[in-house]
Amino acid sequence: MTRLLTLLVAALLALPVAAEAQKPIKVGMPIPLSGPAALFGEPASKGAQMYVDELNAKGGVLGRKIELTIRDSKADANEAVRVARELILKENVDFLVGTLTSAEGPAVSVVAKENKIVFIAPIPKTDQLTAADKLHPYVFRVAANTTMEGRSAAEIVAKWPVTKIATIAFDYAYGQDVTKAFVEHIKKIKPSVEIVDQQWPKLGEQDYNPFINAMMAKKPEAVVSSIWGGFFVTFSKQAKALGMFDAVKYNFIGLGEAGSPETTKSMGADYPVGIWGNSYDAFYWDESSPAHRDYTARISKYLKDEYPSSWAIQGYIGMQFLAEAIKKANAADSEKVSKALLGLTVDTPAGKLTIREKDHQANRGQLYGKTVKEAKYPFAIMKPVTYVDPTKFMD
Amino acid sequence: MPDLSFVFAQSLSGLTAAMFLFLIASGLSLIFGVLRVLNFAHGTFYMLGAYAAYQIVLWLGTGPASFWIAALGAALAVALLGGLVERFLFQRLYGKEELYQLLFTYALVLILGDVAKLIWGTQQKSLSRPPGLSGAVSLLGATIPYYNLFIILLGPAIALGFWFALQRTRAGRLIRAAALDRETLGALGVNVNALYTGVFVLASFLGGLGGALITPMRAIVPGMDTDVIVEAFVVVVIGGLGSFWGTFLGALIYGQVLSFGILFFPRFSIFSIFALMAAVLIIRPWGLLGRPLR
Amino acid sequence: MSVRRIPWVALVFVAALFVPTLGSRYYTFLANDVLIWALFATSLNLLVGYTGLVSFGHAAYFGIGAYTTGILMKKAGVSFLLAFPAGGLLAALFALVFGFFCVRLTRIYFAMLTLAFAQIVWAVCFKWNEVTGGEQGMPEIPYPDFGWVDRLAAFVPVLGGYRTAEQFYFVTLILVAACLLILRRIVGSPFGRMLATIRENPERAEFIGVNVRRYELAAFVLAGAFAGLAGGLFGIFNRGVFPDFAYWTKSSEVLIMTLLGGMGSFWGPAVGAAALIWLNQQIVSYTEYWPLVLGTILVVLLFVFPGGIAGAVTLLLRRSRPGVARA
């Protein structure tokens, strides 16, 4: 009788502990789900969700499941801040993974700092996020930044038989920074290069004809663009009609993920095959690791898409880093996790990535390649596609 | 020094942009002229026209005529939607304050925008130029795509067709009369409500057609409705709210300002629309060809 | 005991004082948000409801106030005591300049010019990287210095033990209450009554010798000033100032709040602000299609309850009063 009683008491005492262990780890994800940036934000949120679903199926991390709450930040810094604070104050999230634009990232970073909550940014590229005066213990980035992107592009363009280069970029932080990084680096590694023209359409421009005409009047031999998403589709349709790609003999590189499968797929036959582009991921990346091929199979099934989005991987990697850090810290506590993230190396589908201690930036490079028409697919792909390791570009 | 071929190319870009805007803004101008309301949802009809055209091409496949059928079909579908909205919803607000009518059109923007997102999602869509017009011609050293030429010619064609219809046909005369004095028109026994519905349908048709025809030149993305409505406003304001040729002129001017503006003020294109609108409203609010409306 | 006799406003104020102690951090956050928007919406109603001028660009002054206070506090280290009224002052100045051109127009032209000016303000904030931080805005606006509160708390214990966010909430509550009281006095004054006369029939007002434009401009400036004050508070509350404070979507949000609450009543917009904010955060937890819901609510309002919540409540009260002839 006493044995039974003891067991009962022990079970009752264990119950709150067990209940505590059963409580899910809550992660908040403010990311654009509407507007032009939804093209990236929605798949990224799905990639994150897939990782969480798979992890929970295996029992979660530290015996606890992860609960992901995704909210629309509308690609608006103001909204992102509001959403982030609601997630913290109302939903009581333990961590934040998200944001997309270069304005959202630093804005939410401040919220994370004041609330002492770990914030992993999977997409914003602005250097400002991890700049020395803005860095704090709780912000981390697993995306490439504009310095890495601009310099990687410079290395590629330097190998082309061209000296007269024109740039076209949106007139805001991302466009300005990536162009600056490109120009500075290429002048360093190939001093004979001359930047003959720079065009700055406003963010969200719909009519690029005047800019393209003005650029072509200066007769560049190559063009470096960072026009992204649906705007790249608009831009290149207009550019192709005006014969711009022919005029520069397809010595064109489209930063801002113009080589991504989404873009080539949506444009179909209109895509200016022969240009260079970059992308965070490509389902057709043949020389990738078995881990990547496995990931591609899973994301393809999850998204119910034969040619899955290239943006899902960023959400996936963001969550992966968080989960691994929780495991390493053996606690779902922001203080411990923030220390665990420093120098953490994770085997992601895109290869081994490490968050360096200096600026909380992961060495996340991107895939670069020249687009070709491949019979196997109804759209162009980058081939050969190379992963450019950005480690040497990071100061 | 800019050479001739560059100036020529730039002014033709301006013309193409102008004619697209005219196509879209003419519907806006028509509704304002007759119904005296600024229809915010006009940009949404434009967007729906684009999505509808995309959808129809998806169903028909890529044949030589599928683009044109899709464009017409999309315009008709949007016209039908416009008619239904006007007849069953908008008509009930006619007696009420202008603010309510304006806010209703804004509510439409919210609702229809999300409906489009529900149906077509957030990924960008794109349509190619129709097979007959996919090439380009070289004029004075500048490359002019055939499709751009088609739009440049279509604009004035529609303007003339319109003008003819307004001046010579009975329906046209009724529309012009309604724009001047709707009460008297009603007193004369004309079914003003049916006229209003007709005007709304026509304007929606033009908006939807504009959206469908622009798809070979632009991506179809969420947010394209709000982008175009502001430009359409500016064009109508410059020309004069309610003036038909004013809209045409406003579009021409705006197109050239956009084209050459980036040469003189390279990084200020973000200001151009609103600076222009403010300037016109301060200096000459009734626009170039409008009637002083107090 | 008639419903009207109950001092609702005083009750709400007292209840608001207890939100941080009785409610969670989230409710303090929400209440703070509602207070600021209530001021913003009431300032707009001075133009829309009381003077009959529909502005599509009221967010411009909100943004100017936010940037002024934010820049002064963050970059120049100016104290909140000076930076806050400075925000209102600069907003009033811009309202004077912009308003001068706007009041020369009527109806849709007036609305379009207010929109154009607001978008120009937005564009300047977006592009002027050096001063406004460009499109990334200015994240991390410092809270006002609350050191004196902690020192005072040694003598007055009830003041102690609050987090900075809560201390700022009290500051907001007191300042917003003061501003709303001032606005209430303005609309009740002869000046306010003149505005109502102008709203009813501008030509008649002109006929009896009223300088309509001057009154309209005065209303415009006052509305802009209070919007600027609201903006200054919001920049600090939001932990950052961003260009879209001045974007047209903000103007449309505050206009909808004013309509939802009821343009015909003084407290209507404040109620509308509370209602819309509460509704928004309820809906977004279930669906990302908030615009669809908002649009539908707007349609229902326009067709069924054009007087907004305040109008519906007034109607209800009138019907429930015994002995009153049914209209």
JSON list of N, CA, C and O in Angstrom, two decimals, chain C residues 251-293:
[
{"chain": "C", "resi": 251, "resn": "SER", "atom": "N", "xyz": [-2.74, 56.81, -44.03]},
{"chain": "C", "resi": 251, "resn": "SER", "atom": "CA", "xyz": [-3.83, 57.78, -44.11]},
{"chain": "C", "resi": 251, "resn": "SER", "atom": "C", "xyz": [-5.16, 57.07, -44.26]},
{"chain": "C", "resi": 251, "resn": "SER", "atom": "O", "xyz": [-6.16, 57.48, -43.66]},
{"chain": "C", "resi": 252, "resn": "SER", "atom": "N", "xyz": [-5.16, 56.00, -45.06]},
{"chain": "C", "resi": 252, "resn": "SER", "atom": "CA", "xyz": [-6.43, 55.30, -45.26]},
{"chain": "C", "resi": 252, "resn": "SER", "atom": "C", "xyz": [-6.84, 54.56, -43.99]},
{"chain": "C", "resi": 252, "resn": "SER", "atom": "O", "xyz": [-8.02, 54.51, -43.65]},
{"chain": "C", "resi": 253, "resn": "GLU", "atom": "N", "xyz": [-5.85, 54.02, -43.25]},
{"chain": "C", "resi": 253, "resn": "GLU", "atom": "CA", "xyz": [-6.18, 53.34, -41.99]},
{"chain": "C", "resi": 253, "resn": "GLU", "atom": "C", "xyz": [-6.87, 54.28, -41.02]},
{"chain": "C", "resi": 253, "resn": "GLU", "atom": "O", "xyz": [-7.89, 53.94, -40.42]},
{"chain": "C", "resi": 254, "resn": "VAL", "atom": "N", "xyz": [-6.29, 55.47, -40.86]},
{"chain": "C", "resi": 254, "resn": "VAL", "atom": "CA", "xyz": [-6.84, 56.39, -39.87]},
{"chain": "C", "resi": 254, "resn": "VAL", "atom": "C", "xyz": [-8.20, 56.92, -40.33]},
{"chain": "C", "resi": 254, "resn": "VAL", "atom": "O", "xyz": [-9.11, 57.16, -39.52]},
{"chain": "C", "resi": 255, "resn": "LEU", "atom": "N", "xyz": [-8.36, 57.04, -41.66]},
{"chain": "C", "resi": 255, "resn": "LEU", "atom": "CA", "xyz": [-9.66, 57.48, -42.17]},
{"chain": "C", "resi": 255, "resn": "LEU", "atom": "C", "xyz": [-10.73, 56.43, -41.89]},
{"chain": "C", "resi": 255, "resn": "LEU", "atom": "O", "xyz": [-11.85, 56.75, -41.48]},
{"chain": "C", "resi": 256, "resn": "ILE", "atom": "N", "xyz": [-10.37, 55.17, -42.09]},
{"chain": "C", "resi": 256, "resn": "ILE", "atom": "CA", "xyz": [-11.33, 54.09, -41.82]},
{"chain": "C", "resi": 256, "resn": "ILE", "atom": "C", "xyz": [-11.68, 54.05, -40.34]},
{"chain": "C", "resi": 256, "resn": "ILE", "atom": "O", "xyz": [-12.84, 53.84, -39.97]},
{"chain": "C", "resi": 257, "resn": "MET", "atom": "N", "xyz": [-10.67, 54.27, -39.48]},
{"chain": "C", "resi": 257, "resn": "MET", "atom": "CA", "xyz": [-10.96, 54.29, -38.04]},
{"chain": "C", "resi": 257, "resn": "MET", "atom": "C", "xyz": [-11.99, 55.36, -37.71]},
{"chain": "C", "resi": 257, "resn": "MET", "atom": "O", "xyz": [-12.90, 55.16, -36.91]},
{"chain": "C", "resi": 258, "resn": "THR", "atom": "N", "xyz": [-11.77, 56.53, -38.32]},
{"chain": "C", "resi": 258, "resn": "THR", "atom": "CA", "xyz": [-12.67, 57.65, -38.06]},
{"chain": "C", "resi": 258, "resn": "THR", "atom": "C", "xyz": [-14.08, 57.30, -38.51]},
{"chain": "C", "resi": 258, "resn": "THR", "atom": "O", "xyz": [-15.06, 57.57, -37.80]},
{"chain": "C", "resi": 259, "resn": "LEU", "atom": "N", "xyz": [-14.18, 56.66, -39.67]},
{"chain": "C", "resi": 259, "resn": "LEU", "atom": "CA", "xyz": [-15.49, 56.28, -40.17]},
{"chain": "C", "resi": 259, "resn": "LEU", "atom": "C", "xyz": [-16.12, 55.20, -39.31]},
{"chain": "C", "resi": 259, "resn": "LEU", "atom": "O", "xyz": [-17.29, 55.24, -38.97]},
{"chain": "C", "resi": 260, "resn": "LEU", "atom": "N", "xyz": [-15.30, 54.22, -38.94]},
{"chain": "C", "resi": 260, "resn": "LEU", "atom": "CA", "xyz": [-15.79, 53.09, -38.17]},
{"chain": "C", "resi": 260, "resn": "LEU", "atom": "C", "xyz": [-16.34, 53.56, -36.83]},
{"chain": "C", "resi": 260, "resn": "LEU", "atom": "O", "xyz": [-17.39, 53.12, -36.36]},
{"chain": "C", "resi": 261, "resn": "GLY", "atom": "N", "xyz": [-15.64, 54.49, -36.21]},
{"chain": "C", "resi": 261, "resn": "GLY", "atom": "CA", "xyz": [-16.09, 54.97, -34.92]},
{"chain": "C", "resi": 261, "resn": "GLY", "atom": "C", "xyz": [-17.26, 55.93, -35.03]},
{"chain": "C", "resi": 261, "resn": "GLY", "atom": "O", "xyz": [-18.11, 55.98, -34.15]},
{"chain": "C", "resi": 262, "resn": "GLY", "atom": "N", "xyz": [-17.28, 56.68, -36.11]},
{"chain": "C", "resi": 262, "resn": "GLY", "atom": "CA", "xyz": [-18.37, 57.62, -36.27]},
{"chain": "C", "resi": 262, "resn": "GLY", "atom": "C", "xyz": [-17.85, 59.04, -36.37]},
{"chain": "C", "resi": 262, "resn": "GLY", "atom": "O", "xyz": [-17.37, 59.60, -35.39]},
{"chain": "C", "resi": 263, "resn": "MET", "atom": "N", "xyz": [-17.97, 59.63, -37.57]},
{"chain": "C", "resi": 263, "resn": "MET", "atom": "CA", "xyz": [-17.42, 60.96, -37.78]},
{"chain": "C", "resi": 263, "resn": "MET", "atom": "C", "xyz": [-18.24, 62.03, -37.08]},
{"chain": "C", "resi": 263, "resn": "MET", "atom": "O", "xyz": [-17.79, 63.14, -36.86]},
{"chain": "C", "resi": 264, "resn": "GLY", "atom": "N", "xyz": [-19.50, 61.70, -36.78]},
{"chain": "C", "resi": 264, "resn": "GLY", "atom": "CA", "xyz": [-20.38, 62.71, -36.24]},
{"chain": "C", "resi": 264, "resn": "GLY", "atom": "C", "xyz": [-20.23, 62.93, -34.75]},
{"chain": "C", "resi": 264, "resn": "GLY", "atom": "O", "xyz": [-20.86, 63.79, -34.16]},
{"chain": "C", "resi": 265, "resn": "SER", "atom": "N", "xyz": [-19.37, 62.15, -34.11]},
{"chain": "C", "resi": 265, "resn": "SER", "atom": "CA", "xyz": [-19.24, 62.29, -32.66]},
{"chain": "C", "resi": 265, "resn": "SER", "atom": "C", "xyz": [-17.79, 62.55, -32.31]},
{"chain": "C", "resi": 265, "resn": "SER", "atom": "O", "xyz": [-16.88, 62.15, -33.02]},
{"chain": "C", "resi": 266, "resn": "PHE", "atom": "N", "xyz": [-17.55, 63.24, -31.19]},
{"chain": "C", "resi": 266, "resn": "PHE", "atom": "CA", "xyz": [-16.17, 63.57, -30.82]},
{"chain": "C", "resi": 266, "resn": "PHE", "atom": "C", "xyz": [-15.37, 62.33, -30.46]},
{"chain": "C", "resi": 266, "resn": "PHE", "atom": "O", "xyz": [-14.24, 62.17, -30.87]},
{"chain": "C", "resi": 267, "resn": "TRP", "atom": "N", "xyz": [-15.97, 61.45, -29.66]},
{"chain": "C", "resi": 267, "resn": "TRP", "atom": "CA", "xyz": [-15.23, 60.27, -29.21]},
{"chain": "C", "resi": 267, "resn": "TRP", "atom": "C", "xyz": [-15.31, 59.12, -30.21]},
{"chain": "C", "resi": 267, "resn": "TRP", "atom": "O", "xyz": [-14.69, 58.09, -30.02]},
{"chain": "C", "resi": 268, "resn": "GLY", "atom": "N", "xyz": [-16.09, 59.31, -31.27]},
{"chain": "C", "resi": 268, "resn": "GLY", "atom": "CA", "xyz": [-16.24, 58.26, -32.27]},
{"chain": "C", "resi": 268, "resn": "GLY", "atom": "C", "xyz": [-14.91, 57.74, -32.79]},
{"chain": "C", "resi": 268, "resn": "GLY", "atom": "O", "xyz": [-14.64, 56.55, -32.72]},
{"chain": "C", "resi": 269, "resn": "PRO", "atom": "N", "xyz": [-14.07, 58.63, -33.32]},
{"chain": "C", "resi": 269, "resn": "PRO", "atom": "CA", "xyz": [-12.79, 58.13, -33.86]},
{"chain": "C", "resi": 269, "resn": "PRO", "atom": "C", "xyz": [-11.96, 57.36, -32.84]},
{"chain": "C", "resi": 269, "resn": "PRO", "atom": "O", "xyz": [-11.31, 56.38, -33.20]},
{"chain": "C", "resi": 270, "resn": "ALA", "atom": "N", "xyz": [-11.99, 57.79, -31.58]},
{"chain": "C", "resi": 270, "resn": "ALA", "atom": "CA", "xyz": [-11.21, 57.07, -30.57]},
{"chain": "C", "resi": 270, "resn": "ALA", "atom": "C", "xyz": [-11.75, 55.66, -30.42]},
{"chain": "C", "resi": 270, "resn": "ALA", "atom": "O", "xyz": [-10.99, 54.69, -30.33]},
{"chain": "C", "resi": 271, "resn": "VAL", "atom": "N", "xyz": [-13.08, 55.56, -30.39]},
{"chain": "C", "resi": 271, "resn": "VAL", "atom": "CA", "xyz": [-13.70, 54.24, -30.32]},
{"chain": "C", "resi": 271, "resn": "VAL", "atom": "C", "xyz": [-13.34, 53.42, -31.55]},
{"chain": "C", "resi": 271, "resn": "VAL", "atom": "O", "xyz": [-13.03, 52.24, -31.47]},
{"chain": "C", "resi": 272, "resn": "GLY", "atom": "N", "xyz": [-13.38, 54.10, -32.71]},
{"chain": "C", "resi": 272, "resn": "GLY", "atom": "CA", "xyz": [-13.02, 53.42, -33.95]},
{"chain": "C", "resi": 272, "resn": "GLY", "atom": "C", "xyz": [-11.60, 52.90, -33.92]},
{"chain": "C", "resi": 272, "resn": "GLY", "atom": "O", "xyz": [-11.33, 51.79, -34.39]},
{"chain": "C", "resi": 273, "resn": "ALA", "atom": "N", "xyz": [-10.70, 53.69, -33.36]},
{"chain": "C", "resi": 273, "resn": "ALA", "atom": "CA", "xyz": [-9.30, 53.25, -33.28]},
{"chain": "C", "resi": 273, "resn": "ALA", "atom": "C", "xyz": [-9.20, 51.98, -32.45]},
{"chain": "C", "resi": 273, "resn": "ALA", "atom": "O", "xyz": [-8.56, 51.00, -32.85]},
{"chain": "C", "resi": 274, "resn": "ALA", "atom": "N", "xyz": [-9.84, 52.01, -31.29]},
{"chain": "C", "resi": 274, "resn": "ALA", "atom": "CA", "xyz": [-9.80, 50.82, -30.42]},
{"chain": "C", "resi": 274, "resn": "ALA", "atom": "C", "xyz": [-10.40, 49.62, -31.13]},
{"chain": "C", "resi": 274, "resn": "ALA", "atom": "O", "xyz": [-9.82, 48.53, -31.13]},
{"chain": "C", "resi": 275, "resn": "ALA", "atom": "N", "xyz": [-11.56, 49.85, -31.78]},
{"chain": "C", "resi": 275, "resn": "ALA", "atom": "CA", "xyz": [-12.24, 48.74, -32.44]},
{"chain": "C", "resi": 275, "resn": "ALA", "atom": "C", "xyz": [-11.39, 48.15, -33.54]},
{"chain": "C", "resi": 275, "resn": "ALA", "atom": "O", "xyz": [-11.25, 46.92, -33.65]},
{"chain": "C", "resi": 276, "resn": "LEU", "atom": "N", "xyz": [-10.81, 49.01, -34.39]},
{"chain": "C", "resi": 276, "resn": "LEU", "atom": "CA", "xyz": [-10.06, 48.51, -35.53]},
{"chain": "C", "resi": 276, "resn": "LEU", "atom": "C", "xyz": [-8.81, 47.77, -35.08]},
{"chain": "C", "resi": 276, "resn": "LEU", "atom": "O", "xyz": [-8.47, 46.71, -35.62]},
{"chain": "C", "resi": 277, "resn": "ILE", "atom": "N", "xyz": [-8.10, 48.33, -34.10]},
{"chain": "C", "resi": 277, "resn": "ILE", "atom": "CA", "xyz": [-6.88, 47.67, -33.64]},
{"chain": "C", "resi": 277, "resn": "ILE", "atom": "C", "xyz": [-7.20, 46.32, -33.03]},
{"chain": "C", "resi": 277, "resn": "ILE", "atom": "O", "xyz": [-6.55, 45.31, -33.30]},
{"chain": "C", "resi": 278, "resn": "TRP", "atom": "N", "xyz": [-8.24, 46.29, -32.21]},
{"chain": "C", "resi": 278, "resn": "TRP", "atom": "CA", "xyz": [-8.63, 45.03, -31.59]},
{"chain": "C", "resi": 278, "resn": "TRP", "atom": "C", "xyz": [-9.03, 44.01, -32.66]},
{"chain": "C", "resi": 278, "resn": "TRP", "atom": "O", "xyz": [-8.61, 42.85, -32.62]},
{"chain": "C", "resi": 279, "resn": "LEU", "atom": "N", "xyz": [-9.85, 44.46, -33.60]},
{"chain": "C", "resi": 279, "resn": "LEU", "atom": "CA", "xyz": [-10.31, 43.58, -34.67]},
{"chain": "C", "resi": 279, "resn": "LEU", "atom": "C", "xyz": [-9.15, 43.03, -35.48]},
{"chain": "C", "resi": 279, "resn": "LEU", "atom": "O", "xyz": [-9.08, 41.84, -35.77]},
{"chain": "C", "resi": 280, "resn": "ASN", "atom": "N", "xyz": [-8.22, 43.93, -35.81]},
{"chain": "C", "resi": 280, "resn": "ASN", "atom": "CA", "xyz": [-7.06, 43.53, -36.60]},
{"chain": "C", "resi": 280, "resn": "ASN", "atom": "C", "xyz": [-6.29, 42.42, -35.93]},
{"chain": "C", "resi": 280, "resn": "ASN", "atom": "O", "xyz": [-6.00, 41.39, -36.56]},
{"chain": "C", "resi": 281, "resn": "GLN", "atom": "N", "xyz": [-5.99, 42.59, -34.66]},
{"chain": "C", "resi": 281, "resn": "GLN", "atom": "CA", "xyz": [-5.14, 41.58, -34.05]},
{"chain": "C", "resi": 281, "resn": "GLN", "atom": "C", "xyz": [-5.92, 40.30, -33.74]},
{"chain": "C", "resi": 281, "resn": "GLN", "atom": "O", "xyz": [-5.33, 39.23, -33.63]},
{"chain": "C", "resi": 282, "resn": "GLN", "atom": "N", "xyz": [-7.25, 40.37, -33.70]},
{"chain": "C", "resi": 282, "resn": "GLN", "atom": "CA", "xyz": [-8.02, 39.14, -33.57]},
{"chain": "C", "resi": 282, "resn": "GLN", "atom": "C", "xyz": [-7.98, 38.37, -34.88]},
{"chain": "C", "resi": 282, "resn": "GLN", "atom": "O", "xyz": [-7.78, 37.16, -34.90]},
{"chain": "C", "resi": 283, "resn": "ILE", "atom": "N", "xyz": [-8.19, 39.09, -35.99]},
{"chain": "C", "resi": 283, "resn": "ILE", "atom": "CA", "xyz": [-8.32, 38.43, -37.29]},
{"chain": "C", "resi": 283, "resn": "ILE", "atom": "C", "xyz": [-6.99, 37.87, -37.78]},
{"chain": "C", "resi": 283, "resn": "ILE", "atom": "O", "xyz": [-6.95, 36.77, -38.32]},
{"chain": "C", "resi": 284, "resn": "VAL", "atom": "N", "xyz": [-5.89, 38.61, -37.57]},
{"chain": "C", "resi": 284, "resn": "VAL", "atom": "CA", "xyz": [-4.65, 38.12, -38.17]},
{"chain": "C", "resi": 284, "resn": "VAL", "atom": "C", "xyz": [-4.14, 36.84, -37.53]},
{"chain": "C", "resi": 284, "resn": "VAL", "atom": "O", "xyz": [-3.29, 36.17, -38.08]},
{"chain": "C", "resi": 285, "resn": "SER", "atom": "N", "xyz": [-4.66, 36.50, -36.34]},
{"chain": "C", "resi": 285, "resn": "SER", "atom": "CA", "xyz": [-4.24, 35.22, -35.77]},
{"chain": "C", "resi": 285, "resn": "SER", "atom": "C", "xyz": [-4.87, 34.06, -36.53]},
{"chain": "C", "resi": 285, "resn": "SER", "atom": "O", "xyz": [-4.39, 32.94, -36.46]},
{"chain": "C", "resi": 286, "resn": "TYR", "atom": "N", "xyz": [-5.97, 34.34, -37.27]},
{"chain": "C", "resi": 286, "resn": "TYR", "atom": "CA", "xyz": [-6.64, 33.24, -37.97]},
{"chain": "C", "resi": 286, "resn": "TYR", "atom": "C", "xyz": [-6.33, 33.20, -39.45]},
{"chain": "C", "resi": 286, "resn": "TYR", "atom": "O", "xyz": [-6.32, 32.14, -40.05]},
{"chain": "C", "resi": 287, "resn": "THR", "atom": "N", "xyz": [-6.17, 34.38, -40.04]},
{"chain": "C", "resi": 287, "resn": "THR", "atom": "CA", "xyz": [-6.02, 34.37, -41.49]},
{"chain": "C", "resi": 287, "resn": "THR", "atom": "C", "xyz": [-5.09, 35.48, -41.93]},
{"chain": "C", "resi": 287, "resn": "THR", "atom": "O", "xyz": [-4.95, 36.50, -41.27]},
{"chain": "C", "resi": 288, "resn": "GLU", "atom": "N", "xyz": [-4.46, 35.27, -43.08]},
{"chain": "C", "resi": 288, "resn": "GLU", "atom": "CA", "xyz": [-3.64, 36.34, -43.63]},
{"chain": "C", "resi": 288, "resn": "GLU", "atom": "C", "xyz": [-4.47, 37.27, -44.51]},
{"chain": "C", "resi": 288, "resn": "GLU", "atom": "O", "xyz": [-3.96, 38.25, -45.03]},
{"chain": "C", "resi": 289, "resn": "TYR", "atom": "N", "xyz": [-5.74, 36.97, -44.67]},
{"chain": "C", "resi": 289, "resn": "TYR", "atom": "CA", "xyz": [-6.58, 37.76, -45.58]},
{"chain": "C", "resi": 289, "resn": "TYR", "atom": "C", "xyz": [-7.30, 38.87, -44.83]},
{"chain": "C", "resi": 289, "resn": "TYR", "atom": "O", "xyz": [-8.52, 39.03, -44.94]},
{"chain": "C", "resi": 290, "resn": "TRP", "atom": "N", "xyz": [-6.52, 39.63, -44.07]},
{"chain": "C", "resi": 290, "resn": "TRP", "atom": "CA", "xyz": [-7.08, 40.76, -43.33]},
{"chain": "C", "resi": 290, "resn": "TRP", "atom": "C", "xyz": [-7.71, 41.80, -44.24]},
{"chain": "C", "resi": 290, "resn": "TRP", "atom": "O", "xyz": [-8.77, 42.32, -43.94]},
{"chain": "C", "resi": 291, "resn": "PRO", "atom": "N", "xyz": [-7.09, 42.14, -45.41]},
{"chain": "C", "resi": 291, "resn": "PRO", "atom": "CA", "xyz": [-7.73, 43.14, -46.28]},
{"chain": "C", "resi": 291, "resn": "PRO", "atom": "C", "xyz": [-9.13, 42.72, -46.70]},
{"chain": "C", "resi": 291, "resn": "PRO", "atom": "O", "xyz": [-10.03, 43.57, -46.77]},
{"chain": "C", "resi": 292, "resn": "LEU", "atom": "N", "xyz": [-9.33, 41.43, -46.93]},
{"chain": "C", "resi": 292, "resn": "LEU", "atom": "CA", "xyz": [-10.65, 40.97, -47.33]},
{"chain": "C", "resi": 292, "resn": "LEU", "atom": "C", "xyz": [-11.66, 41.25, -46.22]},
{"chain": "C", "resi": 292, "resn": "LEU", "atom": "O", "xyz": [-12.76, 41.76, -46.45]},
{"chain": "C", "resi": 293, "resn": "VAL", "atom": "N", "xyz": [-11.26, 40.94, -44.99]},
{"chain": "C", "resi": 293, "resn": "VAL", "atom": "CA", "xyz": [-12.15, 41.16, -43.85]},
{"chain": "C", "resi": 293, "resn": "VAL", "atom": "C", "xyz": [-12.41, 42.65, -43.67]},
{"chain": "C", "resi": 293, "resn": "VAL", "atom": "O", "xyz": [-13.55, 43.08, -43.49]}
]
